[in-house]
Short mmCIF file of N, CA, C and O in Angstrom, two decimals:
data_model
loop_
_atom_site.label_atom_id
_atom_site.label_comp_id
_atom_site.label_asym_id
_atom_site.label_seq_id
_atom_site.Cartn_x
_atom_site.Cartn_y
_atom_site.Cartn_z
N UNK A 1203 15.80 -46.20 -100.78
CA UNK A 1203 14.42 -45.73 -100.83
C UNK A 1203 14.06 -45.14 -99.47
O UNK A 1203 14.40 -45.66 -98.41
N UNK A 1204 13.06 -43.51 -99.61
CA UNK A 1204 13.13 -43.55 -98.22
C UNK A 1204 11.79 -43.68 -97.93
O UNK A 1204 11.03 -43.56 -98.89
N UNK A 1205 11.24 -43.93 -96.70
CA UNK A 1205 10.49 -44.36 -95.85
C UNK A 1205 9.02 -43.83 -96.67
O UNK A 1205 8.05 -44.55 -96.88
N UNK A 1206 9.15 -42.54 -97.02
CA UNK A 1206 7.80 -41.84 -97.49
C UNK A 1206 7.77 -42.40 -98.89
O UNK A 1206 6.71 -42.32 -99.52
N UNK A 1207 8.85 -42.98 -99.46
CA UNK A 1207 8.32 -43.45 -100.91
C UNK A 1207 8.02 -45.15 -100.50
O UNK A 1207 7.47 -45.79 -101.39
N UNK A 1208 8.33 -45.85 -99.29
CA UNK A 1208 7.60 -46.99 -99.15
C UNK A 1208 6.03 -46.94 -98.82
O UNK A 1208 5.07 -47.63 -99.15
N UNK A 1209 6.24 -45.62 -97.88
CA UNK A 1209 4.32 -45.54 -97.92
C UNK A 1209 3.90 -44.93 -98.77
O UNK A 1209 2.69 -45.13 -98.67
N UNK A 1210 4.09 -44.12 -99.81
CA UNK A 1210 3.64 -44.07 -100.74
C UNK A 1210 3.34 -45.75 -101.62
O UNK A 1210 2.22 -45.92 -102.11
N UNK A 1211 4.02 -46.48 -101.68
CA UNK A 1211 4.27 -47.50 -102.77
C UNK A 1211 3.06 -48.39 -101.67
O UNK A 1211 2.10 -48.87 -102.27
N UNK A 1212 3.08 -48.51 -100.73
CA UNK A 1212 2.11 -49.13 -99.82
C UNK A 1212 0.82 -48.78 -100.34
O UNK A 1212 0.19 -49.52 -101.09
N UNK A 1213 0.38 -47.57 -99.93
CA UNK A 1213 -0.65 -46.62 -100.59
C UNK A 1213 -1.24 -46.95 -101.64
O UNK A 1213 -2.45 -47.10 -101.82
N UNK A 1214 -0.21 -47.08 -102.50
CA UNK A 1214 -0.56 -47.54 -104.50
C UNK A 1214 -1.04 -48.81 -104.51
O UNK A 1214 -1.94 -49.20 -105.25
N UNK A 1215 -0.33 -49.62 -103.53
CA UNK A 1215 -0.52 -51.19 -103.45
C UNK A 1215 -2.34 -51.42 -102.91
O UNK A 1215 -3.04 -52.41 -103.13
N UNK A 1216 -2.73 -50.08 -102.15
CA UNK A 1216 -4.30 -50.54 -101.63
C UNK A 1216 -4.30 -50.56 -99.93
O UNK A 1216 -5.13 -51.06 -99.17
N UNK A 1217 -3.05 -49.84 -99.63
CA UNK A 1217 -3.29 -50.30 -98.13
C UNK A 1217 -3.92 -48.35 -97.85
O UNK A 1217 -3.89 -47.53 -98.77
N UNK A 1218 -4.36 -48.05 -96.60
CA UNK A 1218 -4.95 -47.19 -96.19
C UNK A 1218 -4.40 -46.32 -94.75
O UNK A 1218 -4.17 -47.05 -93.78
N UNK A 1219 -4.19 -44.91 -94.58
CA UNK A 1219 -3.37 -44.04 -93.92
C UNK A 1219 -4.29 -45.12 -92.39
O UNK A 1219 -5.48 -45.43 -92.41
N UNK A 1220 -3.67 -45.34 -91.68
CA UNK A 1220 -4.23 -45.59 -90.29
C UNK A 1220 -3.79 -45.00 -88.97
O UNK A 1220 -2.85 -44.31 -89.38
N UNK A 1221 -3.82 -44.82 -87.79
CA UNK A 1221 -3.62 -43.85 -87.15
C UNK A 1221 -1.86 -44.65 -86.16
O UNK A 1221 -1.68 -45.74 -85.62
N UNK A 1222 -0.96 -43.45 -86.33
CA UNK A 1222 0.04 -44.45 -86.19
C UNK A 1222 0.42 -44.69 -84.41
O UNK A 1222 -0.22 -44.03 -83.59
N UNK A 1223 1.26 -45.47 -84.05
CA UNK A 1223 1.58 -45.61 -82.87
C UNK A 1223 2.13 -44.19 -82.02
O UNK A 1223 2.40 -43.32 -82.86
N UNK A 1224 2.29 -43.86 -81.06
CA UNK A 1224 3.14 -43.44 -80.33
C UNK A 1224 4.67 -42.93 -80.78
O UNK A 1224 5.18 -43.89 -81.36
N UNK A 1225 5.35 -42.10 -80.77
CA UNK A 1225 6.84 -41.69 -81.44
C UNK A 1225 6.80 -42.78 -82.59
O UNK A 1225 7.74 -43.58 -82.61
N UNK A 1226 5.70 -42.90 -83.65
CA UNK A 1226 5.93 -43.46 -85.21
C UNK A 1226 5.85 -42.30 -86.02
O UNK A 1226 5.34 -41.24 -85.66
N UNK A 1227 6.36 -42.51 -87.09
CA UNK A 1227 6.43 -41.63 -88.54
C UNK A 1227 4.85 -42.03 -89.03
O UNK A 1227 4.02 -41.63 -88.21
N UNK A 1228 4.45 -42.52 -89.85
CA UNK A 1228 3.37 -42.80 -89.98
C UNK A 1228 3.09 -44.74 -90.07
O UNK A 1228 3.92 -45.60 -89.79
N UNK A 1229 1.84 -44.94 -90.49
CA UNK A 1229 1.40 -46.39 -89.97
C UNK A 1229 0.34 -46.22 -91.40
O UNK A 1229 -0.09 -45.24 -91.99
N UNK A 1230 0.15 -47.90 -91.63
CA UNK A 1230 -0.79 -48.13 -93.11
C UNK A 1230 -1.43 -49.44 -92.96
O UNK A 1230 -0.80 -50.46 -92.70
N UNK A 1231 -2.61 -49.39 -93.13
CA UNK A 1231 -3.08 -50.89 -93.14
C UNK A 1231 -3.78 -51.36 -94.52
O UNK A 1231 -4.12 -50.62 -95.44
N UNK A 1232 -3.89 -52.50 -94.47
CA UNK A 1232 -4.83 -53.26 -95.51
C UNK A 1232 -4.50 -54.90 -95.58
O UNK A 1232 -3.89 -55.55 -94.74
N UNK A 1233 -5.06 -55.38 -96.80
CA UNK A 1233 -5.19 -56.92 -96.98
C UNK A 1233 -4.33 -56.94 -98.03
O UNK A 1233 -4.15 -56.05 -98.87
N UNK A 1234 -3.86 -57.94 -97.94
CA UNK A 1234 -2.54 -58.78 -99.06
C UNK A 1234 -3.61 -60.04 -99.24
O UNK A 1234 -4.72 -60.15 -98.74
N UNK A 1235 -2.97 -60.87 -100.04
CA UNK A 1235 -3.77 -61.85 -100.98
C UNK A 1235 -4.21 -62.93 -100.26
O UNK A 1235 -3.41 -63.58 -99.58
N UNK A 1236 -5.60 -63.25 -100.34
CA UNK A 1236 -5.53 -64.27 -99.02
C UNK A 1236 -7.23 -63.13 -98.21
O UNK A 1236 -8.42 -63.43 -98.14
N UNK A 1237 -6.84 -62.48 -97.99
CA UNK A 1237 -7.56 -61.45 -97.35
C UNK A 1237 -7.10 -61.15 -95.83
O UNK A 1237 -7.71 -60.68 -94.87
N UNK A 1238 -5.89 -61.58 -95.97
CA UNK A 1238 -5.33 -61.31 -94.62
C UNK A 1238 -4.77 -59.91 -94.19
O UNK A 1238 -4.12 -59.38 -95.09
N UNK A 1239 -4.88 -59.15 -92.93
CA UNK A 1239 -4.72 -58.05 -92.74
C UNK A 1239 -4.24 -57.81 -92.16
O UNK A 1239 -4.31 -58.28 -91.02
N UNK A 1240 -2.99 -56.49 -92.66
CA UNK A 1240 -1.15 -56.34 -92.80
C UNK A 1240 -1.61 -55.42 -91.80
O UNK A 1240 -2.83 -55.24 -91.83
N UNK A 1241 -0.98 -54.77 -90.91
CA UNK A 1241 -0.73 -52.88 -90.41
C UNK A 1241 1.20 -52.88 -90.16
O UNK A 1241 1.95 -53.58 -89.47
N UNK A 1242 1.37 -51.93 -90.95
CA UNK A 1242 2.29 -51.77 -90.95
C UNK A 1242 2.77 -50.21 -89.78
O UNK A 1242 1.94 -49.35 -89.49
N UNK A 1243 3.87 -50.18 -89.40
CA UNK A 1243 4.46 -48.35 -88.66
C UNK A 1243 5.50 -48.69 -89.24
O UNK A 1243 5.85 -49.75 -89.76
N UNK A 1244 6.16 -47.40 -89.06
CA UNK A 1244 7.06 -46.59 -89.43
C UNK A 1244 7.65 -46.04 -88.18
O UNK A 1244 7.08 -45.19 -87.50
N UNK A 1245 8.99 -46.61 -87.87
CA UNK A 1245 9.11 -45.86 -86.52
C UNK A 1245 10.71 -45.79 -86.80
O UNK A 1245 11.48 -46.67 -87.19
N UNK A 1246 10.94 -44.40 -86.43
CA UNK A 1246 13.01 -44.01 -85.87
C UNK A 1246 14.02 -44.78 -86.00
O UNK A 1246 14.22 -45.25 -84.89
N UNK A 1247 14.80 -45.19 -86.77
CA UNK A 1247 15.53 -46.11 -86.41
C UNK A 1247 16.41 -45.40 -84.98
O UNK A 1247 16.21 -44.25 -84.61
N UNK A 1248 17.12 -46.09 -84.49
CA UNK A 1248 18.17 -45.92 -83.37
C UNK A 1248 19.43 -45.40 -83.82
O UNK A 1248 20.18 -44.93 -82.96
N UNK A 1249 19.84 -45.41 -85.18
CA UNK A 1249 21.16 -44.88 -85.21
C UNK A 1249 20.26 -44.01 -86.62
O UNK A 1249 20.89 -44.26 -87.65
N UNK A 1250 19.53 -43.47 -86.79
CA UNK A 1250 19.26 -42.72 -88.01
C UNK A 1250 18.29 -43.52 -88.87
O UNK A 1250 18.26 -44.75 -88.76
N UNK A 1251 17.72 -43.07 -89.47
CA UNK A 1251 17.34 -44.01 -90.36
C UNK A 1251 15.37 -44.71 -89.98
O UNK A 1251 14.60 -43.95 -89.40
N UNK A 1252 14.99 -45.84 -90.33
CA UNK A 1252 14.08 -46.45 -89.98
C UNK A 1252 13.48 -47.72 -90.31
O UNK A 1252 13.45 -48.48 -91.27
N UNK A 1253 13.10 -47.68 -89.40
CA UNK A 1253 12.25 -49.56 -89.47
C UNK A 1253 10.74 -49.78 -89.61
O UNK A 1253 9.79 -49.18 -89.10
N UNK A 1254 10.80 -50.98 -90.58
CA UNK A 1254 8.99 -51.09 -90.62
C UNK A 1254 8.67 -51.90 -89.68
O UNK A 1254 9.35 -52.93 -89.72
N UNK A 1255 7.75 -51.87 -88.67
CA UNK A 1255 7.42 -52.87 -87.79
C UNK A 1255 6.05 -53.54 -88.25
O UNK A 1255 5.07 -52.86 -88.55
N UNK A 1256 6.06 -54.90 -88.27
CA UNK A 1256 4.40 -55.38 -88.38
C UNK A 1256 4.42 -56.33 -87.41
O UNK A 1256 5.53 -56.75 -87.10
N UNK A 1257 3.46 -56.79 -86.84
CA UNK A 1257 2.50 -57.61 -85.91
C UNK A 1257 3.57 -58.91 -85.43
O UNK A 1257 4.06 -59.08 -84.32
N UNK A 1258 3.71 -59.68 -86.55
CA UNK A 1258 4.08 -60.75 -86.69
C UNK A 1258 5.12 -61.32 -87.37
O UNK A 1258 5.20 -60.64 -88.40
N UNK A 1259 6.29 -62.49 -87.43
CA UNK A 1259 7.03 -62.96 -88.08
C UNK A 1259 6.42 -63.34 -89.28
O UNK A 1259 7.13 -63.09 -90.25
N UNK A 1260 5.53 -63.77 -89.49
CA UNK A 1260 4.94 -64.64 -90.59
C UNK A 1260 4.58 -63.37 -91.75
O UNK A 1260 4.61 -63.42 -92.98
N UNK A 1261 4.24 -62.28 -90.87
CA UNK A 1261 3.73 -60.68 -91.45
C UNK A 1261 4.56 -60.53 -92.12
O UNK A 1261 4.43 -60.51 -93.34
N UNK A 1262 5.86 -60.36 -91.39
CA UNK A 1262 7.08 -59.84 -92.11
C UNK A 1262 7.69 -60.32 -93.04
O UNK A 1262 8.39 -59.45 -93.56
N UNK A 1263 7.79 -61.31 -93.54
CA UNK A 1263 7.93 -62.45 -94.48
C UNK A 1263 6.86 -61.71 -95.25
O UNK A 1263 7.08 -60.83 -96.08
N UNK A 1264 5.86 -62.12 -94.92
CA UNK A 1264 4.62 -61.29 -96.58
C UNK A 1264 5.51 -60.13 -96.69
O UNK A 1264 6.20 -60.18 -97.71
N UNK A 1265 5.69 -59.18 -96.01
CA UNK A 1265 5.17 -57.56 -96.16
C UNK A 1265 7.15 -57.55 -97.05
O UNK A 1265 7.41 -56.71 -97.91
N UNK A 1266 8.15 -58.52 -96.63
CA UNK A 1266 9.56 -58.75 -97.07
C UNK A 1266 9.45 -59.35 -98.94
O UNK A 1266 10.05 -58.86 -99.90
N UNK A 1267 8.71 -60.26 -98.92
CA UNK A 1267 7.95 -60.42 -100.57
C UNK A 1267 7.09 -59.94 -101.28
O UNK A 1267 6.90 -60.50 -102.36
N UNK A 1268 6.52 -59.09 -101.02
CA UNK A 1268 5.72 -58.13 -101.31
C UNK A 1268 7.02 -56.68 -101.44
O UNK A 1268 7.29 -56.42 -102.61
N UNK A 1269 7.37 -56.28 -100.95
CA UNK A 1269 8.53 -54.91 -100.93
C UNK A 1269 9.47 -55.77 -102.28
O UNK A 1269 9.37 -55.26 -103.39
N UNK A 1270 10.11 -56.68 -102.17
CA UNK A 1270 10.73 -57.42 -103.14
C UNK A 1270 9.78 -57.27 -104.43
O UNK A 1270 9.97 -56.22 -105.06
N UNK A 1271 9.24 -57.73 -104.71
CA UNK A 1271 8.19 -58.31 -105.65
C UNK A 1271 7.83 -56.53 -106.51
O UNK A 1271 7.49 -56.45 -107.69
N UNK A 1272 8.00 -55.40 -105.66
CA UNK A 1272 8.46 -53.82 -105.99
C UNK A 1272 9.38 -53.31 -106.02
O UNK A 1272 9.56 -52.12 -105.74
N UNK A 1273 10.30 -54.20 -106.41
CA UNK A 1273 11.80 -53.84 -106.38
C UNK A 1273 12.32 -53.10 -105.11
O UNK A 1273 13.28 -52.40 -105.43
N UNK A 1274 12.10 -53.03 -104.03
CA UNK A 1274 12.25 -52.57 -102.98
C UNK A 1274 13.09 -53.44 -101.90
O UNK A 1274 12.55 -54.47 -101.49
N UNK A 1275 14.28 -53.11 -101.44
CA UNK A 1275 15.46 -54.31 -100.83
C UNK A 1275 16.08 -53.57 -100.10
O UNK A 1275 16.09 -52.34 -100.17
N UNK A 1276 16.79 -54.37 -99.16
CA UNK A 1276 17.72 -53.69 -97.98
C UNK A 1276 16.56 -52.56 -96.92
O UNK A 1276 16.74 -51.50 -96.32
N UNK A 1277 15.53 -53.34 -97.10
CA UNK A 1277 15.14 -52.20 -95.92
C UNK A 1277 14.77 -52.66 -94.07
O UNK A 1277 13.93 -53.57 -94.07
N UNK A 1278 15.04 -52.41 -93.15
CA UNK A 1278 14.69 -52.88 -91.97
C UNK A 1278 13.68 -53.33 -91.80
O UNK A 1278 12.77 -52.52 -91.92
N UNK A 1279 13.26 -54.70 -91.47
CA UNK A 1279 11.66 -54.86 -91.18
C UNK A 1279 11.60 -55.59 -90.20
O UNK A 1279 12.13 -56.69 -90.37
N UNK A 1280 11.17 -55.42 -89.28
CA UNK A 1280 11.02 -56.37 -87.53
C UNK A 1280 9.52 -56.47 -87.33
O UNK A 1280 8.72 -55.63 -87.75
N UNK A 1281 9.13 -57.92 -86.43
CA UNK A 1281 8.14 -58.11 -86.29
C UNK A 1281 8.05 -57.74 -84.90
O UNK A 1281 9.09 -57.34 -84.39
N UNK A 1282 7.19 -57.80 -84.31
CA UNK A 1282 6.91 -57.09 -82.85
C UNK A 1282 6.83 -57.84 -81.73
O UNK A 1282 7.29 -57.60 -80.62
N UNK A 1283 5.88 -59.24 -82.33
CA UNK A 1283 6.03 -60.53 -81.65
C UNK A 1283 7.32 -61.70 -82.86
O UNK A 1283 7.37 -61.89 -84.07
N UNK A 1284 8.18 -62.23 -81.62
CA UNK A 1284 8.73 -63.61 -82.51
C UNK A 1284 8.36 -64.39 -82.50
O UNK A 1284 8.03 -64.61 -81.33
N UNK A 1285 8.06 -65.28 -83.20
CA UNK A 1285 7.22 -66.47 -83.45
C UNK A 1285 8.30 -67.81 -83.13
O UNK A 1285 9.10 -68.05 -84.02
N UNK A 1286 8.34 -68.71 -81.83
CA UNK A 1286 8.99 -69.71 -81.81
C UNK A 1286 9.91 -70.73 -82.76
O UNK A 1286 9.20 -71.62 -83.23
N UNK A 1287 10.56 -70.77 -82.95
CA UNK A 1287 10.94 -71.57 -83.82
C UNK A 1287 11.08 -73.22 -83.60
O UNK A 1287 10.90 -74.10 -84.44
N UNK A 1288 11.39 -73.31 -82.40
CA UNK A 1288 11.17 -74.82 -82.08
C UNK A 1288 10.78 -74.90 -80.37
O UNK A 1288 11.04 -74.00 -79.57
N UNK A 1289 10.40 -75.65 -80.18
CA UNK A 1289 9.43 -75.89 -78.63
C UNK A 1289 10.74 -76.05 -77.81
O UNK A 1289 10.79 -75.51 -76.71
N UNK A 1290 11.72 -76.70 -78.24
CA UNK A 1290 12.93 -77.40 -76.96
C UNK A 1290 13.79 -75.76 -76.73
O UNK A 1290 14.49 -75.61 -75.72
N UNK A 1291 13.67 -74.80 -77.57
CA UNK A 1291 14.04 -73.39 -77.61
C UNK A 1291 13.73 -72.57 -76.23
O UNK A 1291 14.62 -71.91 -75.69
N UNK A 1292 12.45 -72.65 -75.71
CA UNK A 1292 11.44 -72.47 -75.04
C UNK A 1292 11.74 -72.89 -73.24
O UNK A 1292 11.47 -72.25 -72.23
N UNK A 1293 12.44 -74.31 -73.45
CA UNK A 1293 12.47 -75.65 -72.44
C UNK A 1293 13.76 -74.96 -72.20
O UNK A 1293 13.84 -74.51 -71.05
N UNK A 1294 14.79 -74.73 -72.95
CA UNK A 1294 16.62 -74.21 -72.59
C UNK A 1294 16.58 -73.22 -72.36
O UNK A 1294 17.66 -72.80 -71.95
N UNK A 1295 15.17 -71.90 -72.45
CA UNK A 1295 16.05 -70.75 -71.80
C UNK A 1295 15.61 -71.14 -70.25
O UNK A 1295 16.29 -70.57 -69.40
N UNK A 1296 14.62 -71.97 -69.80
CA UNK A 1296 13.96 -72.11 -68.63
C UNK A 1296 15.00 -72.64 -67.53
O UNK A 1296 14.86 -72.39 -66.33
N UNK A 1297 16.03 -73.39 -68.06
CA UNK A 1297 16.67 -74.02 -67.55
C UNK A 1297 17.74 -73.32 -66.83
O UNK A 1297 18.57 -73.95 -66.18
#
C-alpha cells in the first residue's frame, strides 16, 4: 500500500489534512475512540520508501490496530518519543 492510499484511508477514517512537519510528505490529525488525539506524518524513508511517525509509543500501538483492523500490514510506524519500559533500564545506561 502506498503512503497516499494510507492517507487517503486516514481521511475516510475522520482524521483531517494538518500542516505537515519539515522534509514530510504530508501529516493528518484527529481522534480515535476514547477521544484521544492521533497526528500522524509521513516522512522519507532512508533507503526509499516511508514511515508513519506519531507522538508516542502507546500512539503507535493505536494507529498499528487501527491500520490492521483496515487490512493494512507491513507498514513502518515509529513513535518519536520511547516510552520506558522498565525504570532499572534507565539506572544501567547511567552506569
Amino acid at each position: 500500500m502506498t503512503d497516499l492510499e494510507i492517507q487517503r484511508l486516514l481521511l475516510d477514517c475522520g482524521f483531517k489534512a494538518a500542516p505537515p512537519p519539515v522534509g514530510s510528505r504530508w501529516a493528518v490529525a484527529g481522534e480515535i475512540v476514547g477521544g484521544v488525539g492521533l497526528h500522524v506524518a509521513c516522512m522519507p524513508g532512508a533507503r526509499g520508501g516511508f514511515v508513519l511517525l506519531v507522538p508516542s509509543e502507546s500512539e503507535r500501538s493505536v494507529l498499528a490496530d487501527m491500520l490492521a483492523q483496515n487490512g493494512v500490514a507491513g507498514v513502518d510506524l515509529r513513535a518519536e518519543r520511547m516510552e520506558p519500559r522498565a525504570p532499572w533500564l534507565a539506572v544501567g545506561v547511567g552506569v
